[in-house]
Short mmCIF file of C-alpha atoms in Angstrom, two decimals:
data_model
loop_
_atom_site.label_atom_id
_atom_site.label_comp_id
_atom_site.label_asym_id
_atom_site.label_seq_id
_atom_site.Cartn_x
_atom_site.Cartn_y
_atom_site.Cartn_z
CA UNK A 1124 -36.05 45.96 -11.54
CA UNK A 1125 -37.86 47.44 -14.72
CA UNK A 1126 -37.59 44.48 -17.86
CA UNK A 1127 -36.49 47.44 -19.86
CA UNK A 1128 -32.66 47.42 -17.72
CA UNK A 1129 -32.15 44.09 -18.50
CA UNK A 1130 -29.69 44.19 -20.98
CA UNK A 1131 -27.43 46.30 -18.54
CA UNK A 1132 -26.72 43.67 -16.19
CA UNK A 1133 -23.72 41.26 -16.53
CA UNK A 1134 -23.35 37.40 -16.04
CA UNK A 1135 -25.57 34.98 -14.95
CA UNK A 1136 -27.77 37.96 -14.68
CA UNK A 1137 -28.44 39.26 -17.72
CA UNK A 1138 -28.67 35.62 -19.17
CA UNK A 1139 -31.64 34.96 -15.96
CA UNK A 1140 -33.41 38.82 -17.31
CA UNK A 1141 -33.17 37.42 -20.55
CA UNK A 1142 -34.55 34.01 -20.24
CA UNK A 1143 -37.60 36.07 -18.37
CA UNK A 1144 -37.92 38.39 -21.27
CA UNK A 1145 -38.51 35.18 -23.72
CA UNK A 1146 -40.71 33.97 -21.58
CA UNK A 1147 -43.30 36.78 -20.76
CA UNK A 1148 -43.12 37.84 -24.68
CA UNK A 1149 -44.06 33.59 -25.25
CA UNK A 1150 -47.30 34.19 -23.14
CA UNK A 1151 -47.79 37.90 -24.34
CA UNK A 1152 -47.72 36.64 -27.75
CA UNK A 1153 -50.21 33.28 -27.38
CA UNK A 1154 -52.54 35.52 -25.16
CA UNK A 1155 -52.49 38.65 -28.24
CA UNK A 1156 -53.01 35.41 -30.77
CA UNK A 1157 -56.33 34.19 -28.70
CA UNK A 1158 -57.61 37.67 -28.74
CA UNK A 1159 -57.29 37.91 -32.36
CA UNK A 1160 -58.81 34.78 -32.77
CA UNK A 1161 -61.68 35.92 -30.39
CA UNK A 1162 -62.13 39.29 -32.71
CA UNK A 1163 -62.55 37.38 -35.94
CA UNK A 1164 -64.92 35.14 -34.20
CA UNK A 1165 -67.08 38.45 -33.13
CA UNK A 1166 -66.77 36.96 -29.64
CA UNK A 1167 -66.68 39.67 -27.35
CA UNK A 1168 -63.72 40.65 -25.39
CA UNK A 1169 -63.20 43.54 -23.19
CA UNK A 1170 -61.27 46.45 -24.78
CA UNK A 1171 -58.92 48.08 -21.66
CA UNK A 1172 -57.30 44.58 -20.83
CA UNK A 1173 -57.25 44.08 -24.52
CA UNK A 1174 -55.36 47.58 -25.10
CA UNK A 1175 -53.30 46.91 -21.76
CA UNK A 1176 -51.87 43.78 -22.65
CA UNK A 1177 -51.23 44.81 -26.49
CA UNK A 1178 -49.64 47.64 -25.04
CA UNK A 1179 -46.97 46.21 -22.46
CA UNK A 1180 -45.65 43.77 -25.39
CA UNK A 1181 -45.21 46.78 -27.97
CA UNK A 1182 -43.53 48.23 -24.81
CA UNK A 1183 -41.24 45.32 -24.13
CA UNK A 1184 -40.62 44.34 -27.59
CA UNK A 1185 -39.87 47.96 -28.99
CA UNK A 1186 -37.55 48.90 -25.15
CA UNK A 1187 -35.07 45.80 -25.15
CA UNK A 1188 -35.88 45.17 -28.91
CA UNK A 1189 -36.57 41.74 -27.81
CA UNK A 1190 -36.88 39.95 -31.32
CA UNK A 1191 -33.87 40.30 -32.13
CA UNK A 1192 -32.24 39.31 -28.52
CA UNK A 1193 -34.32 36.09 -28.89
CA UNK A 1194 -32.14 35.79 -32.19
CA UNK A 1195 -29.49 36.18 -30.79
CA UNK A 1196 -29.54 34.13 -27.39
CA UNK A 1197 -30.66 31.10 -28.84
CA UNK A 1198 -27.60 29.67 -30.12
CA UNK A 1199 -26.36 30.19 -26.66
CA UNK A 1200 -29.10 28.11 -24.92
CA UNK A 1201 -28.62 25.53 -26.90
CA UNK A 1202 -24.63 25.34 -26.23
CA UNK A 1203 -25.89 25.68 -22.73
CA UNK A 1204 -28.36 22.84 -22.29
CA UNK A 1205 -26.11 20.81 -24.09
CA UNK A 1206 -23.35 21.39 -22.05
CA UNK A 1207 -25.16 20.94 -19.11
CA UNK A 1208 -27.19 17.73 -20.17
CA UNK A 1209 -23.63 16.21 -21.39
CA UNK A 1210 -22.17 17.61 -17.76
CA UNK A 1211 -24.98 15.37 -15.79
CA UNK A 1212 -24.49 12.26 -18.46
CA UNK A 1213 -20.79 11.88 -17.90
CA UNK A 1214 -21.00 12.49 -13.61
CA UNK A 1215 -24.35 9.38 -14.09
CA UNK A 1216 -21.54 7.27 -15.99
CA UNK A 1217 -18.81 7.96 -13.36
CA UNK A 1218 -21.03 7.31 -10.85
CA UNK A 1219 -22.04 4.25 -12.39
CA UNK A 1220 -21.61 0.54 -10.80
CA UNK A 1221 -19.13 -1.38 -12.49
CA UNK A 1222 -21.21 -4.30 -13.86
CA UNK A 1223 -19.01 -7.50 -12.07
CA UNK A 1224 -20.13 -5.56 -8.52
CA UNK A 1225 -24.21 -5.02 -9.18
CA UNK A 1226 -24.78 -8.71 -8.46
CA UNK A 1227 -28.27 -9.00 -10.56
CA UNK A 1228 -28.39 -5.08 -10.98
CA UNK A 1229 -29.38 -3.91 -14.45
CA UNK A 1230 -30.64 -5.85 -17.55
CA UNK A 1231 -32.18 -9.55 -16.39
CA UNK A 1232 -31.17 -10.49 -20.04
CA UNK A 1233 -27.60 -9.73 -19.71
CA UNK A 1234 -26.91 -10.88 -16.30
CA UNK A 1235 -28.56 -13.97 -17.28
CA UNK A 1236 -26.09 -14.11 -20.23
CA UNK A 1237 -23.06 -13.32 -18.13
CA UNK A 1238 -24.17 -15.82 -15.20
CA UNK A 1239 -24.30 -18.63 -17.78
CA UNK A 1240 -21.02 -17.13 -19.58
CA UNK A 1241 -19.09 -17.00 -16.13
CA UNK A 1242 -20.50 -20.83 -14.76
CA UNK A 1243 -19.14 -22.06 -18.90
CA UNK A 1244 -16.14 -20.38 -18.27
CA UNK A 1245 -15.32 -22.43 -14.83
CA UNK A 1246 -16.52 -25.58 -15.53
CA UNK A 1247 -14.99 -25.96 -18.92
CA UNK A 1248 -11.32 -26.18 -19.58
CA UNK A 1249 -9.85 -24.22 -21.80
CA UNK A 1250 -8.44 -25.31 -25.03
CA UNK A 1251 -5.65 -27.56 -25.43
CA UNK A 1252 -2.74 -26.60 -27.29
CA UNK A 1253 -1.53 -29.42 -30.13
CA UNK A 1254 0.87 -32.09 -28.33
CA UNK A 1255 -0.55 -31.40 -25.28
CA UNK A 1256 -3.02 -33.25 -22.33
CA UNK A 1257 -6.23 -31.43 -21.52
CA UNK A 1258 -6.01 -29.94 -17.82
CA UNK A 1259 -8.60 -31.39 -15.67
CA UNK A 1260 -11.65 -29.58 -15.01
CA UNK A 1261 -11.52 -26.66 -12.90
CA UNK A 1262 -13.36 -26.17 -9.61
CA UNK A 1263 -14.99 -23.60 -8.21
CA UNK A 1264 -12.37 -22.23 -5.18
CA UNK A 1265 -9.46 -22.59 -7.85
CA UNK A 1266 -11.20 -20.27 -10.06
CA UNK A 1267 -11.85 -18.25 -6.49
CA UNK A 1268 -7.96 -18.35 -5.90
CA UNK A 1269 -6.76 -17.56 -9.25
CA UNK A 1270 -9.08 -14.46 -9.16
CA UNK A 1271 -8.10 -13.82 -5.77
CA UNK A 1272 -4.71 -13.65 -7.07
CA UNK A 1273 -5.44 -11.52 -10.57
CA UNK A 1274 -6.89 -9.02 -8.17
CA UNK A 1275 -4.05 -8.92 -5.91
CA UNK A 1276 -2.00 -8.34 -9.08
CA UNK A 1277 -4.08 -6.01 -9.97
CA UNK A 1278 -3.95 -3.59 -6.85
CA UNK A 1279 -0.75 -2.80 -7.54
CA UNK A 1280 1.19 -2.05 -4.57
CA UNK A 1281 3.50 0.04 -6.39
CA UNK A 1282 4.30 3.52 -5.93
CA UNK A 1283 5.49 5.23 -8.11
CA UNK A 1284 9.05 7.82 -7.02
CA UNK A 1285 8.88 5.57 -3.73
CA UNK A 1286 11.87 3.50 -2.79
CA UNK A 1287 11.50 -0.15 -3.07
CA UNK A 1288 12.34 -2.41 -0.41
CA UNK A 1289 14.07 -6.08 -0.98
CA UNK A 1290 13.48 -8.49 1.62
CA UNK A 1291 15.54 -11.57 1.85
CA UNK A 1292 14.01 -14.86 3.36
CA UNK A 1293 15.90 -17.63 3.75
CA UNK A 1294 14.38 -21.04 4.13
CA UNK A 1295 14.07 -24.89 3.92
CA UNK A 1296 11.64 -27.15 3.35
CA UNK A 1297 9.51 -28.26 6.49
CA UNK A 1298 6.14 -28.98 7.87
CA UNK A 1299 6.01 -25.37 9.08
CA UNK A 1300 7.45 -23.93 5.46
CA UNK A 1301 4.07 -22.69 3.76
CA UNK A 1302 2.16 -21.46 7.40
CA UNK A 1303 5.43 -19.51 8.31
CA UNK A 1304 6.04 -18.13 4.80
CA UNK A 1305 1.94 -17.42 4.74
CA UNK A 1306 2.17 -15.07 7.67
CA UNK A 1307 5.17 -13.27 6.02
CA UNK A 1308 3.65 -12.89 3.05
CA UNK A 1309 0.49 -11.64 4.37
CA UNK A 1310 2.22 -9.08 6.29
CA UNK A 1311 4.20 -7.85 2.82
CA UNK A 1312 1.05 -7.39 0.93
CA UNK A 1313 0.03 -4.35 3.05
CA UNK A 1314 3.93 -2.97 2.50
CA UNK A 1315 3.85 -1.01 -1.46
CA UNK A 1316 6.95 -1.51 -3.34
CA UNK A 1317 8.10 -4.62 -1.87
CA UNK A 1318 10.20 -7.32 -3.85
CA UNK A 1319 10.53 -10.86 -2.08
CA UNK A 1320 13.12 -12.90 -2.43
CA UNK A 1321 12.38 -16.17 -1.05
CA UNK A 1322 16.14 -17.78 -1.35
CA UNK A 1323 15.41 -21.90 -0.50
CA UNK A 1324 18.27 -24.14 0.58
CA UNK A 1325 16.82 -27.67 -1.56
CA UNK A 1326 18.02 -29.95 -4.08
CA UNK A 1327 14.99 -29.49 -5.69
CA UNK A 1328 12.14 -26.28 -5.61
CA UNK A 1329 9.57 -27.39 -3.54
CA UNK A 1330 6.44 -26.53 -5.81
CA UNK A 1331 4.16 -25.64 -3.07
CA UNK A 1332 6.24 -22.93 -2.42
CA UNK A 1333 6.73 -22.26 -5.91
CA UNK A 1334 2.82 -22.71 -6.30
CA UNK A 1335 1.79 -20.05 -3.25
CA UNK A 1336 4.49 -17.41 -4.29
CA UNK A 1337 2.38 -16.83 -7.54
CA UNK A 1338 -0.85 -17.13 -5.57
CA UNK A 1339 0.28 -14.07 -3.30
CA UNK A 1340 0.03 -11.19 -5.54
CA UNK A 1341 3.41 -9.94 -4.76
CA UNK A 1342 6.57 -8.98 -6.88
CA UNK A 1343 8.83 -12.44 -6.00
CA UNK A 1344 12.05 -14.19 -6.90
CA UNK A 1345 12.66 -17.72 -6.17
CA UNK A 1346 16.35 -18.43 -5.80
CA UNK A 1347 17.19 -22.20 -4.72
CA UNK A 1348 21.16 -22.24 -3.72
CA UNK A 1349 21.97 -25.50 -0.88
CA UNK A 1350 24.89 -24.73 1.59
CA UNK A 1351 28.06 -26.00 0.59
CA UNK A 1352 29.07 -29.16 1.16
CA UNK A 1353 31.65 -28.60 3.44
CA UNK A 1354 29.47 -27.06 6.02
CA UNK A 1355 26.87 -29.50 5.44
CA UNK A 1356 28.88 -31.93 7.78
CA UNK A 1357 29.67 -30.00 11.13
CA UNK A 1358 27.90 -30.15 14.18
CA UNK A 1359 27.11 -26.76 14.46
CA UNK A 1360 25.66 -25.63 10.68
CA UNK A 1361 25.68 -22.00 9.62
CA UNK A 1362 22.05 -22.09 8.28
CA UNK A 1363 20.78 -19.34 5.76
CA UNK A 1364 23.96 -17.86 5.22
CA UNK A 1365 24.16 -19.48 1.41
CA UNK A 1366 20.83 -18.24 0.57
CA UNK A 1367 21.26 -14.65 2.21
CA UNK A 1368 24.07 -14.61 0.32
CA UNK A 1369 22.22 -15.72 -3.21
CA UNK A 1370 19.68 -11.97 -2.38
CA UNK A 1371 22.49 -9.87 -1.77
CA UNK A 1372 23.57 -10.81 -5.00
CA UNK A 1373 20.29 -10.82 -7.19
CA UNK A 1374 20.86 -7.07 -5.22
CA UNK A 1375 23.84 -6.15 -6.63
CA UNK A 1376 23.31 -7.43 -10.00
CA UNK A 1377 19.02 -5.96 -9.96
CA UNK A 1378 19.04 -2.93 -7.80
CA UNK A 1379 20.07 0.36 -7.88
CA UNK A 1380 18.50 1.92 -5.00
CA UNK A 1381 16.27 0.98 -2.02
CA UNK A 1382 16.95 -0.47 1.38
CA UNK A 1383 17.23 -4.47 1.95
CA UNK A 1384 16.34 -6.28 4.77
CA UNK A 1385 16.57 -9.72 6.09
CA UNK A 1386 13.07 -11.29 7.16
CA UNK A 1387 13.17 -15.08 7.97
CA UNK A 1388 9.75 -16.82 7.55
CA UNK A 1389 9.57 -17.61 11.47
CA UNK A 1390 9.28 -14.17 12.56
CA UNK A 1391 6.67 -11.98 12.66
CA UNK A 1392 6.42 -8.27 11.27
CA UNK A 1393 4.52 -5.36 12.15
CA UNK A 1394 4.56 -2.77 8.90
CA UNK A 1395 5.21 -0.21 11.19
CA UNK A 1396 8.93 -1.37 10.49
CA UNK A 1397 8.47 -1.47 6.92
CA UNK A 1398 7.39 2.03 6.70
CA UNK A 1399 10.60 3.42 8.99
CA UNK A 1400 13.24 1.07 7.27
CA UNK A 1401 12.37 2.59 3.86
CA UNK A 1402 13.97 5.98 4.57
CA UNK A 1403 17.42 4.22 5.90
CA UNK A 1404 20.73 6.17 4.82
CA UNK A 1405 23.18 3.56 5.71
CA UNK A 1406 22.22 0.84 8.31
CA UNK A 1407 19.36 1.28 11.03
CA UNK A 1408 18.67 -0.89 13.76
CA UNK A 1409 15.56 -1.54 16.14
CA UNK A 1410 14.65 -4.35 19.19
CA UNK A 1411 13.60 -7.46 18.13
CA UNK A 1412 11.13 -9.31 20.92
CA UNK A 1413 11.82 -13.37 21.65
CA UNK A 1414 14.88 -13.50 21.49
CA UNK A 1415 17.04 -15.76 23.97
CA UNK A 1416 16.26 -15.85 27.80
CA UNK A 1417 16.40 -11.67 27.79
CA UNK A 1418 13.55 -11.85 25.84
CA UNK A 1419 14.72 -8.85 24.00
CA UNK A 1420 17.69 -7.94 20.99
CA UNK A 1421 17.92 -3.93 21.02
CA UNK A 1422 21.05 -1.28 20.77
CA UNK A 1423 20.39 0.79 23.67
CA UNK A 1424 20.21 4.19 22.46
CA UNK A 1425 20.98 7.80 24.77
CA UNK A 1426 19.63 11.02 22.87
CA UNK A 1427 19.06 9.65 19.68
CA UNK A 1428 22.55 7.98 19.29
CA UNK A 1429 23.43 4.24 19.53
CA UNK A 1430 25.45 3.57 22.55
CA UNK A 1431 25.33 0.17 23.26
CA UNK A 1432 23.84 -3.23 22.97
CA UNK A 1433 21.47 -5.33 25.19
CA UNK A 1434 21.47 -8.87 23.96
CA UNK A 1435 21.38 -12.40 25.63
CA UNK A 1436 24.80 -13.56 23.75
CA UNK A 1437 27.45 -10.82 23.91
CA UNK A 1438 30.64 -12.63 23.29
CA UNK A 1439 33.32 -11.22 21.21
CA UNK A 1440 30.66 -9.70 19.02
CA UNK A 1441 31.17 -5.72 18.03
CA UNK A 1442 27.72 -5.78 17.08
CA UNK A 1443 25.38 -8.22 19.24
CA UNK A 1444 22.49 -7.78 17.16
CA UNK A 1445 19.88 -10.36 15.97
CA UNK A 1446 19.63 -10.76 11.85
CA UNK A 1447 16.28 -9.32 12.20
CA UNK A 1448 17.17 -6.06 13.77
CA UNK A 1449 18.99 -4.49 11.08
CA UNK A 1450 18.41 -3.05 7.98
CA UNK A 1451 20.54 -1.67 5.09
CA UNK A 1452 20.71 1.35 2.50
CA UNK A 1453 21.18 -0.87 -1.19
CA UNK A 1454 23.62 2.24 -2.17
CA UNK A 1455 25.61 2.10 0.92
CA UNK A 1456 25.85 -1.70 0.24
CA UNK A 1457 26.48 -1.33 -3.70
CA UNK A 1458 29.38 1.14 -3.15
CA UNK A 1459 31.05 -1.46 -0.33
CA UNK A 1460 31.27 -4.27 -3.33
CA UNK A 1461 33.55 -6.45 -0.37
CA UNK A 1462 30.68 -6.90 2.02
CA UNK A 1463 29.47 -10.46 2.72
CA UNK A 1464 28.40 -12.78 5.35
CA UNK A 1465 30.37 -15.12 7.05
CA UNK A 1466 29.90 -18.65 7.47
CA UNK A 1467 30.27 -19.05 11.09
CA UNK A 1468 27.30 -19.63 13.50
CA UNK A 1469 26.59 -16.88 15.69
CA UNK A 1470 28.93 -14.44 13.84
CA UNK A 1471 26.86 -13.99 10.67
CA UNK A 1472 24.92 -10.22 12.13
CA UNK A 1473 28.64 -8.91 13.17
CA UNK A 1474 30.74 -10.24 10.66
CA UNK A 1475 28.54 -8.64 7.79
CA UNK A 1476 27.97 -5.55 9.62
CA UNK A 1477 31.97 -5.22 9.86
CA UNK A 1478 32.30 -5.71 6.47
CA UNK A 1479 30.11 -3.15 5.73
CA UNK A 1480 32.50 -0.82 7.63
CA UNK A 1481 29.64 0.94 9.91
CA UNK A 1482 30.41 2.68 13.36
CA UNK A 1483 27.81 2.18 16.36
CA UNK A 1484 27.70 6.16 16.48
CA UNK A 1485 26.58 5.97 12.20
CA UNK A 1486 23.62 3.32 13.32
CA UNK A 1487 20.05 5.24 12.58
CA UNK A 1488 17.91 3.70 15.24
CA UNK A 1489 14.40 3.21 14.39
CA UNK A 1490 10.86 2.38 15.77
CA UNK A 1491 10.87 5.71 18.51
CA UNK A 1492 14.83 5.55 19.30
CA UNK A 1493 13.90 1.58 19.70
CA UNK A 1494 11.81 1.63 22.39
CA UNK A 1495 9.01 -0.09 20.17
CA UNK A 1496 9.12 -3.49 19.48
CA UNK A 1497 7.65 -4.15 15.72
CA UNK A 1498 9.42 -7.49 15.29
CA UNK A 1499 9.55 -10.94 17.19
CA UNK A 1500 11.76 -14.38 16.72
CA UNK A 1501 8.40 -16.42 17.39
CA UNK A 1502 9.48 -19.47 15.64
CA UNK A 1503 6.86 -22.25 15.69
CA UNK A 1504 7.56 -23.59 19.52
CA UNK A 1505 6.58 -21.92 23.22
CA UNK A 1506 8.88 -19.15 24.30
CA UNK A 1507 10.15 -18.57 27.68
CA UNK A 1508 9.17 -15.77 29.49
CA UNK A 1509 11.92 -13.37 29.96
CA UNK A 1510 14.07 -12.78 32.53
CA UNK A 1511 13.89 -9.83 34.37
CA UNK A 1512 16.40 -6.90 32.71
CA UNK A 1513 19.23 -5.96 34.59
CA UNK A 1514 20.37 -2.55 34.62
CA UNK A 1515 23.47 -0.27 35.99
CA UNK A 1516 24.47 3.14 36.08
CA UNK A 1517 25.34 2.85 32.74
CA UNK A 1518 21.66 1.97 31.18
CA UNK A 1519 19.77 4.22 34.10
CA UNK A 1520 17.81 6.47 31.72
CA UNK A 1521 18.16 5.05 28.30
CA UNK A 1522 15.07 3.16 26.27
CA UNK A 1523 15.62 -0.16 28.57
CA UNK A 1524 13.70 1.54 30.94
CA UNK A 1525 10.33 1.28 28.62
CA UNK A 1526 11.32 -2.23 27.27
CA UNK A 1527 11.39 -4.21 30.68
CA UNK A 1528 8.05 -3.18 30.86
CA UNK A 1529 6.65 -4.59 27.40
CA UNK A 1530 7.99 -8.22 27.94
CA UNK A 1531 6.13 -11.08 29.09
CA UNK A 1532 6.93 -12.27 32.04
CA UNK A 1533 4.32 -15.51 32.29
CA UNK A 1534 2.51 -16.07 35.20
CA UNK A 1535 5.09 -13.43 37.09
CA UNK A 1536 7.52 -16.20 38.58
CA UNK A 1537 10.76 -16.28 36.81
CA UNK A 1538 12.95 -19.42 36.93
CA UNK A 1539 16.52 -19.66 35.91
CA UNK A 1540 19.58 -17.48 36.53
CA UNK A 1541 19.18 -13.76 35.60
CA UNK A 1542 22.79 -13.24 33.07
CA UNK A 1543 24.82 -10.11 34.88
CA UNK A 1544 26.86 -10.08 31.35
CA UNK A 1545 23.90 -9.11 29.18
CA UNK A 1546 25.05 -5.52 28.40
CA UNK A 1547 28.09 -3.99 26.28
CA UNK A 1548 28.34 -0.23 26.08
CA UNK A 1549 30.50 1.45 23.32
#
């Protein structure tokens, strides 16, 4: 394309044409200045490239008047370059290593500093405030665990416009307290917008609980409420009830919206169930594994719909269910402000659900229409295998026929008497 059609082109075009055009006048010009400078020296020089090359600048410069577009275009360059140069700093800075994760990357002088700064900062303790003992020094894995726990902090597992979910764990001071309430805890810090309240029936807190609650990173409440004393002295004593009680009402009085859920320490969780529960409308339910000789707690639902109930203690229950196979919509619960929990043993799942007013057919069941199993009662002790499931015409076809698979059976000899009373349809 002729130089002299440059200016007719649009874009990135006709600002490539014209970066061209300033440079063949640049070596036009310097070669035209040497010849000069050969002429006054009376060097020779030979006359038809002389008048050739004379003649294509005049050409170029008088065609696209090319002083005056150099003029012009170089306030543009410059806006260019410097957009482009500022362009590459800020993606280098973005791209950049933070300086706590180069390990020994970049200046020696200043990661000698900051070595020496960060060793000071651990094995001295900080100052004391007037009236009051200096802590003892420091070690290392503290300062490990109390950055551990800044950084859990720190992740925020909070989502904004997402639900929160309140889980309720009862419990009481044992040898098995901090493992059990370790392996719940680590199964809530993969769960976002979680608040645990750890309800403890003691005279006293028990600090290491107190002490790993801040360690995990998670949004807590530590409620201490003891059963009452009149239950304290029967045989048969209805455990957790006080301190399940002492949630539902930091609920009522705290949250607005939500779903709650009871999750004793001696279970354990897959977040599968987490991430279902959160979209509850009024109550859900789903199996929970280890429990009693069945070795499975599960409504047994038919297209979708909650029929019945396969549990190892039936009774006069309307809702056989285990405590961990239930969970509940906080505004279905806030606008029901009668619901509680009973304090009689084996009636605490059915006597709140009952209060809550809920029909078997209004029961959302989760996990696949429960024929996943994202919960177990493992407690700290050997389970049993389970016995084998018992079905009739009634349970032919429904989602026992994928559970009696997925339980353990042991070494495939099953003692004890198989229960023909372990089903209730509705």
């Amino acid at each position: 394309m002729p130089l002299v059609q440059a200016h007719q082109r649009q874009g990135p075009y006709k600002l490539f044409d014209c970066l061209m055009l300033v440079l063949w006048n640049t070596i036009i010009a310097n070669i035209v200045r040497r010849w000069d400078v050969l002429g006054r020296l009376g060097l020779p020089r030979h006359t038809g490239c002389w008048r050739l090359i004379k003649g294509n600048c005049t050409k170029v410069a008088e065609a696209v008047e090319l002083q005056s577009m150099v003029r012009l275009m170089n306030p543009r360059l410059c806006l260019l370059w410097c957009g482009g140069a500022a362009l590459v700093l800020l993606l280098l800075l973005a791209t950049r290593p933070k300086e706590d994760e180069m390990e020994g990357i970049g200046d020696p002088v200043k990661g000698a500093a900051r070595a020496l700064h960060q060793a000071a900062a651990a094995l001295l303790p900080p100052p004391a405030s007037p009236g009051v003992s200096p802590p003892l020094l420091q070690k290392p894995q503290d300062a490990n665990r109390a950055a551990a726990g800044a950084s859990a902090c720190a992740r925020g597992k909070w989502v904004e416009g997402l639900a929160p979910l309140y889980i309720i764990t009862p419990t009481i001071p044992r040898a098995e307290q901090i493992p059990e309430l370790t392996r719940t805890a680590q199964t809530l810090m993969n769960v976002p917008n979680v608040v645990w309240i750890v309800s403890e029936d003691a005279p006293v807190p028990t600090q290491a609980v107190v002490n790993y609650l801040n360690e995990t990173g998670l949004k807590t409440v530590y409620r201490r409420v003891m059963m009452p004393a009149k239950y304290q002295k029967v045989k048969n004593k209805p455990r957790g009830v006080a301190n399940r009680l002492s949630g539902l009402e930091y609920i009522r009085e705290n949250a607005k919206d939500g779903v709650f859920y009871f999750a004793d320490d001696d279970n354990t969780y897959d977040i599968k169930l987490f991430e279902q529960m959160r979209w509850t409308q009024r109550v859900s339910m789903f199996p929970v594994g280890l429990v009693t000789k069945l070795g499975v707690s599960s409504p047994i639902v038919r297209d979708g719909r909650v029929v019945g109930f396969y549990d190892g203690w039936i009774s006069k229950r309307r809702f056989p269910c285990d405590m961990a196979g239930f969970a509940v919509s906080v505004q279905y619960f806030l606008e029901r402000p009668k619901a509680t929990m009973p304090f009689k043993v084996g009636f605490e799942e059915d006597g709140f659900l009952r209060s809550l007013g809920i029909k078997p057919h209004e029961i959302e069941p989760l996990a696949f229409n429960c024929t996943k199993i994202w919960v177990w009662h493992t407690q700290t002790k050997k389970n049993q295998p389970a016995l084998p499931v018992v079905q009739n015409k009634m349970t032919v076809g429904t989602n026992l026929d994928i559970l009696k698979t997925k339980l353990w059976r042991g070494n495939g000899t099953t003692q004890g008497k198989v229960p023909s009373n372990g089903i209730k349809m509705v």
